[in-house]
Amino acid sequence: MSFFNVSNTYDYMNSFFGTTSTNASSGSSNFLGDYYAVQNGSYYKLAKNYYAKAAKEEAEGNSVDKKSIELVKSGTQDTINSLNKLMDESLFKKVSTTDENGNKSYGYDKEKILDKLKDFVDDYNSMVKDAGEMDGDNSLKAGVRLVDQMKVYKSALSKIGVSIESDNTLKIDEDAFRDANMTDVKSLFTGNVSMAKNIQTKLLQVYSATNSDLNSTDGLYSSQAIKNVSLGSMFDSLS
């Protein structure tokens, strides 16, 4: 049994969705189609199905959006934690060390600093990659500000063996890092006016932005009004 209990379903569909029939005489037919559809409940069923579909697709879209934003939020927290460890001034206290050949020296523990730097770079890169897949307006803007801030220090980072790749991730040349002046490394990662402090501020802004986006993705209407609904798939479900 057809969903539409009217004599001309094609003209009715044109009328309902605001399209113009090429047959001028169909006007009265469309009017009667609308009238009978309201009378027998077809209009109500169609409208109900449309908004149910819209709500479902909105919810499914929000679920995907939320997961991507939550992933960035978690990654941002990890990056902040690893950066905080790298910013710990005790990490840059000079100590007596012995190399694999038994030679003793007094200075910065380069390997310990390198390990902390590698942890930060790994967390930062993972977060940046995840941010590229998310759909959160505030988070994306904060992410752009973060990578732009990092690029300000491109030259200084290159001096300690760290490069910024074309995808905005970081890469460490470990040999170049070991040969670098550790005073330069210390100046980048410690102090209230250091690179690390500015990057930390931007990371906190990303974290705050993810919270803002997560709190604004519920409901039928998004920032782009109602989500697009596939009419073809919607009609497939009508009975």
XYZ file of C-alpha atoms in Angstrom:
239
model
C 0.000 0.000 0.000
C 1.392 3.408 -0.974
C 2.315 5.804 1.812
C 0.445 8.618 0.105
C -3.259 7.899 -0.222
C -3.745 10.531 -2.944
C -4.328 10.373 -6.686
C -1.117 12.104 -7.738
C 1.800 11.525 -5.387
C 4.356 13.129 -7.702
C 2.524 16.456 -7.760
C 2.002 16.199 -4.033
C 5.718 15.783 -3.456
C 6.438 18.803 -5.666
C 3.952 20.825 -3.679
C 5.287 19.714 -0.298
C 8.911 20.468 -1.090
C 8.218 23.762 -2.829
C 9.052 22.779 -6.409
C 6.988 23.976 -9.369
C 5.135 21.532 -11.588
C 5.492 21.931 -15.340
C 1.780 21.277 -15.679
C -0.182 24.384 -14.715
C -3.377 22.389 -14.273
C -1.798 20.418 -11.470
C -2.305 23.291 -9.011
C -5.722 22.154 -7.895
C -4.538 18.563 -7.820
C -1.631 19.549 -5.579
C -3.975 21.473 -3.310
C -6.277 18.470 -2.995
C -3.242 16.269 -2.429
C -2.138 18.485 0.426
C -5.646 18.531 1.866
C -6.062 14.755 1.766
C -2.562 14.221 3.115
C -3.356 16.372 6.133
C -6.744 14.715 6.532
C -5.500 11.129 6.433
C -2.392 11.773 8.506
C 0.208 11.375 5.735
C 1.522 14.903 6.220
C 1.958 14.293 9.928
C 3.800 11.028 9.282
C 6.125 12.655 6.803
C 6.911 15.601 9.059
C 7.396 13.326 12.051
C 9.722 11.066 10.086
C 11.698 14.024 8.743
C 12.422 15.505 12.144
C 13.120 12.078 13.639
C 15.665 11.485 10.898
C 17.164 14.924 11.408
C 17.475 14.362 15.135
C 19.053 10.930 14.622
C 21.622 12.171 12.117
C 22.367 15.154 14.323
C 22.919 12.844 17.293
C 25.139 10.522 15.251
C 27.115 13.472 13.935
C 27.488 14.904 17.427
C 28.710 11.529 18.678
C 31.496 11.489 16.096
C 32.335 15.140 16.740
C 32.445 14.594 20.481
C 34.780 11.612 20.198
C 37.236 13.572 18.058
C 37.149 16.558 20.406
C 37.479 14.362 23.497
C 40.518 12.725 21.892
C 42.134 16.136 21.384
C 41.218 17.163 24.918
C 42.907 14.061 26.330
C 45.931 14.533 24.067
C 46.230 18.164 25.098
C 46.255 17.195 28.765
C 49.016 14.641 28.077
C 51.019 17.287 26.216
C 50.638 19.781 29.056
C 51.813 17.156 31.551
C 54.899 16.221 29.523
C 55.719 19.897 28.901
C 55.470 20.633 32.621
C 58.082 17.941 33.296
C 60.340 19.461 30.650
C 59.901 22.888 32.253
C 61.021 21.647 35.687
C 64.155 23.628 36.483
C 65.556 20.739 38.524
C 65.935 18.893 35.213
C 68.584 21.439 34.213
C 70.722 21.268 37.321
C 74.265 20.301 36.517
C 75.312 16.910 37.787
C 78.303 14.615 37.693
C 77.850 11.964 34.988
C 79.826 9.002 33.716
C 79.677 7.949 30.076
C 79.836 4.395 28.712
C 83.634 4.569 28.592
C 83.866 5.473 32.254
C 84.742 9.104 31.671
C 83.348 11.434 34.292
C 82.109 14.918 33.593
C 80.156 17.685 35.274
C 77.288 19.324 33.428
C 73.739 18.906 32.219
C 72.306 15.406 32.000
C 71.639 15.569 28.259
C 70.131 12.113 28.023
C 67.626 12.811 30.785
C 66.647 16.111 29.181
C 66.386 14.421 25.780
C 64.057 11.765 27.186
C 61.705 14.451 28.535
C 61.880 16.327 25.243
C 61.017 13.157 23.317
C 58.003 12.565 25.572
C 56.773 16.096 24.918
C 57.306 15.850 21.158
C 55.484 12.502 20.991
C 52.484 13.866 22.915
C 52.468 17.138 20.967
C 52.597 15.383 17.595
C 49.812 12.999 18.530
C 47.615 15.879 19.661
C 48.312 17.939 16.529
C 47.422 15.002 14.276
C 44.180 14.344 16.170
C 43.294 18.045 16.029
C 43.394 17.874 12.249
C 40.552 15.335 12.291
C 38.192 17.028 14.720
C 35.157 19.188 14.042
C 35.112 21.781 16.777
C 35.132 25.460 15.869
C 36.678 26.823 19.084
C 39.165 23.954 19.333
C 40.330 24.352 15.735
C 40.933 28.072 16.184
C 42.892 27.463 19.392
C 44.869 24.728 17.652
C 45.829 27.084 14.823
C 47.030 29.653 17.370
C 49.116 26.941 19.040
C 50.947 25.808 15.890
C 51.434 29.430 14.822
C 53.027 30.164 18.195
C 55.340 27.171 17.794
C 56.449 28.442 14.368
C 57.635 31.672 16.001
C 60.415 29.587 17.568
C 61.379 27.680 14.428
C 64.861 29.175 14.262
C 65.558 28.732 17.976
C 64.346 25.131 17.876
C 66.561 24.317 14.914
C 69.594 25.283 17.015
C 68.829 22.443 19.439
C 68.042 19.863 16.762
C 64.244 20.243 16.629
C 62.508 20.976 13.324
C 58.903 21.822 12.484
C 57.583 19.581 9.713
C 55.168 20.557 6.934
C 52.271 18.965 8.862
C 53.126 21.092 11.943
C 54.547 18.166 13.900
C 57.978 18.296 15.537
C 60.996 16.141 14.735
C 64.115 15.654 16.837
C 67.595 15.079 15.460
C 69.042 13.385 18.537
C 72.673 13.788 17.498
C 72.136 17.482 16.806
C 70.466 17.840 20.198
C 73.413 16.235 21.982
C 75.775 18.631 20.204
C 73.632 21.659 21.028
C 74.441 24.214 23.702
C 72.392 23.116 26.714
C 72.159 26.730 27.834
C 70.040 27.336 24.720
C 67.869 24.358 25.605
C 67.414 25.612 29.145
C 66.424 29.104 27.984
C 63.741 27.639 25.718
C 62.127 25.456 28.356
C 62.500 27.264 31.677
C 61.415 30.666 32.948
C 58.270 32.775 32.764
C 59.178 34.346 29.419
C 60.382 31.164 27.742
C 59.060 29.432 24.642
C 57.702 26.644 26.833
C 55.690 29.087 28.935
C 54.055 30.584 25.841
C 53.335 27.142 24.396
C 51.882 26.066 27.738
C 49.500 29.041 27.608
C 48.346 28.063 24.106
C 47.871 24.446 25.161
C 45.695 25.540 28.066
C 43.631 27.569 25.603
C 43.172 24.474 23.397
C 42.084 22.488 26.445
C 39.574 25.196 27.403
C 38.290 25.349 23.823
C 37.659 21.593 23.725
C 35.539 21.938 26.851
C 33.599 24.759 25.214
C 32.971 22.733 22.054
C 31.946 19.631 24.001
C 29.360 21.693 25.863
C 27.878 23.098 22.656
C 27.415 20.015 20.445
C 24.152 18.733 21.967
C 20.750 19.289 20.419
C 19.100 19.245 17.022
C 20.493 22.543 15.862
C 24.191 23.088 15.372
C 26.141 26.199 14.417
C 25.060 25.530 10.828
C 21.378 25.200 11.788
C 19.766 21.842 11.099
C 21.966 19.126 9.651
C 21.320 18.100 6.068
C 19.057 15.079 5.796
C 19.172 12.666 2.903
C 15.638 12.673 1.533
C 16.322 9.546 -0.479
C 17.269 7.502 2.566
C 14.423 9.041 4.517
C 11.846 7.938 1.986
C 13.284 4.443 1.914
C 12.104 4.006 5.485
C 8.556 5.203 4.913
C 5.774 2.648 4.959
